[in-house]
Amino acid sequence: MHIDHGIEEQTQEQPLIEEPEDQEPDPQPEEYPQAAPDFASEEANPSEEEGQDIQKILDREGAEKSMLTEYFEANKKYLEARDILYRDFPWYFTWQKCKMTKFWQKRKREGVKQIGRIISNHPAEGERYFLRVLLNHVAGATLFEDLRTVDGEILPSFREAAERIGLIEADNTLDDCLTKAETFQMPSALRRLFATILVHCEASNNMVLIDIRNMLQSMGKDIKSYPLPEIDEEHDSSHGVDREIYEESIIEVDPDHETLAALLNAEQMSAYDEILAAVDSGEGGVFFVDGPGGTGKTFLYKALLATVRGVGKIAVATATSGVAASIMPGGRTAHSRFKIPLTIYDGLSCSFTKQSGTAQLLKEASLMIWDEATMTRRQAVEALDNSTRDIMNAPDRPFGGKTVVFGGDFRQFLPVIRKGSRAQIVDASLRRSYLWESMRHLNLVRNMRAQSDPWFAEYLLRVGNGTKEDGGDGYIRLPDEICVPYTGKDTDLHRLIEDVFPMLDDNITDPDHITSRVILSKRNDCVDRINM
Ligand SMILES: Nc1ncnc2c1ncn2[C@@H]1O[C@H](COP(=O)(O)OP(=O)(O)OP(=O)(O)O)[C@@H](O)[C@H]1O
């Protein structure tokens, strides 16, 4: 069977090319009704048949024959017909319909410019629509079954055949769409989107049920406890596994990240070994990777994630900010992944239940990473501790005996406490948590980002540690050698630009030159002035 892997056209209307003189005049475009096994042929003209008994019409000789069933017959009879799509049939055959019989007859003159148009129908019509999609792309069928056969396998529906050939989108595209929408759409908008998908996007009942099942799972409920139809597990790629676990388990390991472990420096390697030993032993452990900016914390996390996921274990990557989370493969913000409530107070727990998909994921996880933990309020970390002790039934073990790696740099941002005093900010930091002493502290000090500029790396460390450069008034004086002097003249800005982007005119087309340097400014009007 010949399969045409085209895209389904929106319309089959083409300019009608008048037929030259022909013994078989066929002046109007053929309009084909199509009859799926479950649909009656539409060939009868309702106005002609008005008033007649339906049974009589059905009993009439030849009533079971339609253009489509006879197209199958023609394919059986004529070998050369099997390369012709149903819609192109009138080029080579004419439709003969007399009182007693109906059939496609071979044209005496082939390739007559006669077009056919299959009656259009809407995706909401289900199988009838998918049959039409297949007829527009698959030639040579001698039975309805042939249209449902792909690579030798007879599929249960036209829809699945169309999907397997790639003529329509698979449900997982719709699933992705719903998953993304779930994170930011208001409930009413989400329901509208769901209804729109049902009506316009060819979603199968199975997909709808799978989606409802997943949503129920993340709320800690089982779809089986509701009076809903059974899910056909054969068509569920997650095979009933909790969505959270399924999504984590399909994160692909970047081959470049698999080689990172071999590149770690001595301090990174020692941290890597200690953490992996905790993972491998199954005993668990709580770690805090303390490293100033540029010392390779993210590099270490990527190496750990690749190693743990590479052996088929689950590693959960999170960070306090979305930007830091997005740098790690499969990264999510800690608030979203661990369902940490927005209102924070002492003694809090996460808002997932023991039966939820999130709880199952954390139970299964061999490693959890929380980057920028120094920027979050300690109560958020303590909420995770309370919940993991609970789900692991290990009330006496920090994080229920899981391996958890926190990382961050207290020299960078501390938690934000609106209008908070210095004491309140310090009190909210992870260092003040009862968990701090139970964490194994792993220090990274070698600046890998500023390797070629050891002076700057050391200077940064001194600033971060609050020594020397702080004048005591809360301000830090930058050394002259790293400043472009400000004289108050118009030429100052040009000097700054020349300093950051040397020989700009010559390098303007070099993407590396342009993207490897930047002038930052606090205010948009300054940005506009610099860009002018
Ligand atoms: N062992 C290493 N070998 C080669 N390059 C490294 C190594 N470790 C880190 N780097 C590089 O150093 C730079 C800084 O590393 P990374 O971003 O991991 O630091 P970080 O501690 O997470 O920084 P920040 O706190 O600012 O986010 C990156 O470009 C990274 O690729």
mmCIF file of C-alpha atoms in Angstrom, residues 364-509:
data_model
loop_
_atom_site.group_PDB
_atom_site.id
_atom_site.type_symbol
_atom_site.label_atom_id
_atom_site.label_comp_id
_atom_site.label_asym_id
_atom_site.label_seq_id
_atom_site.Cartn_x
_atom_site.Cartn_y
_atom_site.Cartn_z
ATOM 1 C CA GLU A 364 11.309 7.119 45.486
ATOM 2 C CA ALA A 365 13.954 9.838 45.108
ATOM 3 C CA SER A 366 17.528 8.806 45.775
ATOM 4 C CA LEU A 367 18.774 12.384 45.762
ATOM 5 C CA MET A 368 17.216 15.810 46.261
ATOM 6 C CA ILE A 369 19.066 19.019 45.453
ATOM 7 C CA TRP A 370 17.984 22.471 46.598
ATOM 8 C CA ASP A 371 20.234 25.214 45.218
ATOM 9 C CA GLU A 372 20.191 28.764 46.583
ATOM 10 C CA ALA A 373 18.879 27.436 49.888
ATOM 11 C CA THR A 374 20.570 30.443 51.509
ATOM 12 C CA MET A 375 18.016 32.693 49.845
ATOM 13 C CA THR A 376 14.972 30.970 51.270
ATOM 14 C CA ARG A 377 13.507 31.274 54.737
ATOM 15 C CA ARG A 378 14.579 28.453 57.015
ATOM 16 C CA GLN A 379 10.923 27.572 57.721
ATOM 17 C CA ALA A 380 10.529 26.476 54.060
ATOM 18 C CA VAL A 381 13.400 23.988 54.458
ATOM 19 C CA GLU A 382 11.983 22.909 57.806
ATOM 20 C CA ALA A 383 8.596 22.300 56.133
ATOM 21 C CA LEU A 384 10.280 19.856 53.755
ATOM 22 C CA ASP A 385 11.989 18.224 56.727
ATOM 23 C CA ASN A 386 8.669 17.800 58.574
ATOM 24 C CA SER A 387 6.934 16.335 55.518
ATOM 25 C CA THR A 388 9.718 13.930 54.540
ATOM 26 C CA ARG A 389 9.971 12.595 58.129
ATOM 27 C CA ASP A 390 6.223 12.030 57.932
ATOM 28 C CA ILE A 391 6.068 10.285 54.540
ATOM 29 C CA MET A 392 9.123 8.147 55.318
ATOM 30 C CA ASN A 393 7.709 7.212 58.736
ATOM 31 C CA ALA A 394 11.044 8.245 60.230
ATOM 32 C CA PRO A 395 10.235 10.995 62.754
ATOM 33 C CA ASP A 396 13.733 10.921 64.282
ATOM 34 C CA ARG A 397 15.766 11.246 61.115
ATOM 35 C CA PRO A 398 16.367 14.573 59.349
ATOM 36 C CA PHE A 399 14.496 14.523 56.027
ATOM 37 C CA GLY A 400 13.303 11.021 56.856
ATOM 38 C CA GLY A 401 16.724 9.578 56.044
ATOM 39 C CA LYS A 402 16.816 10.850 52.453
ATOM 40 C CA THR A 403 19.952 12.226 50.786
ATOM 41 C CA VAL A 404 19.400 15.945 50.480
ATOM 42 C CA VAL A 405 21.950 18.448 49.158
ATOM 43 C CA PHE A 406 21.484 22.120 49.902
ATOM 44 C CA GLY A 407 23.739 24.677 48.320
ATOM 45 C CA GLY A 408 24.220 28.374 48.252
ATOM 46 C CA ASP A 409 26.315 31.302 49.243
ATOM 47 C CA PHE A 410 25.500 33.442 52.265
ATOM 48 C CA ARG A 411 27.710 36.133 50.696
ATOM 49 C CA GLN A 412 25.093 36.589 47.999
ATOM 50 C CA PHE A 413 21.383 37.152 48.792
ATOM 51 C CA LEU A 414 19.763 36.397 52.120
ATOM 52 C CA PRO A 415 16.034 35.690 52.461
ATOM 53 C CA VAL A 416 13.781 38.621 51.766
ATOM 54 C CA ILE A 417 11.794 39.757 54.798
ATOM 55 C CA ARG A 418 9.593 42.664 53.881
ATOM 56 C CA LYS A 419 10.597 45.654 55.984
ATOM 57 C CA GLY A 420 12.548 43.212 58.141
ATOM 58 C CA SER A 421 15.283 44.321 60.535
ATOM 59 C CA ARG A 422 18.799 42.877 60.284
ATOM 60 C CA ALA A 423 18.012 40.597 63.224
ATOM 61 C CA GLN A 424 14.829 39.312 61.559
ATOM 62 C CA ILE A 425 16.665 38.587 58.312
ATOM 63 C CA VAL A 426 19.414 36.720 60.121
ATOM 64 C CA ASP A 427 16.829 34.784 62.133
ATOM 65 C CA ALA A 428 15.089 33.675 58.915
ATOM 66 C CA SER A 429 18.313 32.326 57.384
ATOM 67 C CA LEU A 430 19.133 28.623 57.160
ATOM 68 C CA ARG A 431 22.009 29.053 59.601
ATOM 69 C CA ARG A 432 19.501 29.637 62.383
ATOM 70 C CA SER A 433 17.613 26.446 61.632
ATOM 71 C CA TYR A 434 17.714 23.470 64.005
ATOM 72 C CA LEU A 435 18.804 21.543 60.866
ATOM 73 C CA TRP A 436 22.022 23.501 60.354
ATOM 74 C CA GLU A 437 24.117 21.480 62.769
ATOM 75 C CA SER A 438 22.928 18.173 61.326
ATOM 76 C CA MET A 439 24.140 19.137 57.848
ATOM 77 C CA ARG A 440 27.528 17.976 56.599
ATOM 78 C CA HIS A 441 29.260 21.109 55.351
ATOM 79 C CA LEU A 442 31.198 20.821 52.099
ATOM 80 C CA ASN A 443 33.232 23.873 51.219
ATOM 81 C CA LEU A 444 34.207 24.967 47.726
ATOM 82 C CA VAL A 445 36.695 27.828 47.615
ATOM 83 C CA ARG A 446 38.427 27.643 44.256
ATOM 84 C CA ASN A 447 36.849 30.124 41.880
ATOM 85 C CA MET A 448 36.439 28.312 38.577
ATOM 86 C CA ARG A 449 34.712 31.193 36.826
ATOM 87 C CA ALA A 450 37.551 33.661 37.342
ATOM 88 C CA GLN A 451 40.379 31.165 36.898
ATOM 89 C CA SER A 452 42.238 33.442 34.532
ATOM 90 C CA ASP A 453 41.981 36.343 36.988
ATOM 91 C CA PRO A 454 43.083 35.123 40.440
ATOM 92 C CA TRP A 455 43.288 38.677 41.773
ATOM 93 C CA PHE A 456 39.598 39.248 41.040
ATOM 94 C CA ALA A 457 38.642 35.827 42.467
ATOM 95 C CA GLU A 458 40.407 36.630 45.737
ATOM 96 C CA TYR A 459 39.011 40.122 45.853
ATOM 97 C CA LEU A 460 35.465 38.716 45.474
ATOM 98 C CA LEU A 461 36.081 36.325 48.339
ATOM 99 C CA ARG A 462 37.322 39.136 50.578
ATOM 100 C CA VAL A 463 34.214 41.168 49.785
ATOM 101 C CA GLY A 464 31.947 38.180 50.397
ATOM 102 C CA ASN A 465 33.592 37.421 53.705
ATOM 103 C CA GLY A 466 33.160 41.036 54.767
ATOM 104 C CA THR A 467 36.845 41.678 55.396
ATOM 105 C CA LYS A 468 38.971 44.681 54.568
ATOM 106 C CA GLU A 469 36.978 46.221 51.706
ATOM 107 C CA ASP A 470 34.036 47.176 53.919
ATOM 108 C CA GLY A 471 34.658 50.729 55.076
ATOM 109 C CA GLY A 472 32.489 50.195 58.140
ATOM 110 C CA ASP A 473 29.708 52.383 56.777
ATOM 111 C CA GLY A 474 28.081 49.487 54.876
ATOM 112 C CA TYR A 475 29.662 50.587 51.570
ATOM 113 C CA ILE A 476 32.403 48.819 49.677
ATOM 114 C CA ARG A 477 35.057 50.837 47.932
ATOM 115 C CA LEU A 478 36.021 49.350 44.565
ATOM 116 C CA PRO A 479 39.772 49.432 43.854
ATOM 117 C CA ASP A 480 40.825 51.998 41.221
ATOM 118 C CA GLU A 481 42.216 49.299 38.907
ATOM 119 C CA ILE A 482 38.773 47.866 38.222
ATOM 120 C CA CYS A 483 36.961 51.216 37.845
ATOM 121 C CA VAL A 484 36.454 53.398 34.787
ATOM 122 C CA PRO A 485 36.842 56.904 36.225
ATOM 123 C CA TYR A 486 33.865 59.251 36.284
ATOM 124 C CA THR A 487 34.791 62.864 35.521
ATOM 125 C CA GLY A 488 31.366 64.334 34.852
ATOM 126 C CA LYS A 489 32.145 64.925 31.173
ATOM 127 C CA ASP A 490 30.071 63.687 28.187
ATOM 128 C CA THR A 491 33.006 61.552 27.111
ATOM 129 C CA ASP A 492 32.700 59.348 30.258
ATOM 130 C CA LEU A 493 30.015 57.161 28.712
ATOM 131 C CA HIS A 494 32.064 56.624 25.522
ATOM 132 C CA ARG A 495 35.025 55.651 27.658
ATOM 133 C CA LEU A 496 32.933 53.107 29.572
ATOM 134 C CA ILE A 497 31.600 51.598 26.333
ATOM 135 C CA GLU A 498 35.101 51.476 24.812
ATOM 136 C CA ASP A 499 36.406 49.806 27.950
ATOM 137 C CA VAL A 500 33.728 47.081 28.044
ATOM 138 C CA PHE A 501 33.345 46.666 24.261
ATOM 139 C CA PRO A 502 36.814 47.457 22.829
ATOM 140 C CA MET A 503 36.885 48.211 19.078
ATOM 141 C CA LEU A 504 33.122 47.851 18.893
ATOM 142 C CA ASP A 505 32.853 48.856 15.218
ATOM 143 C CA ASP A 506 35.244 46.092 14.163
ATOM 144 C CA ASN A 507 33.621 43.484 16.411
ATOM 145 C CA ILE A 508 29.967 44.354 16.012
ATOM 146 C CA THR A 509 29.265 41.265 13.900
#
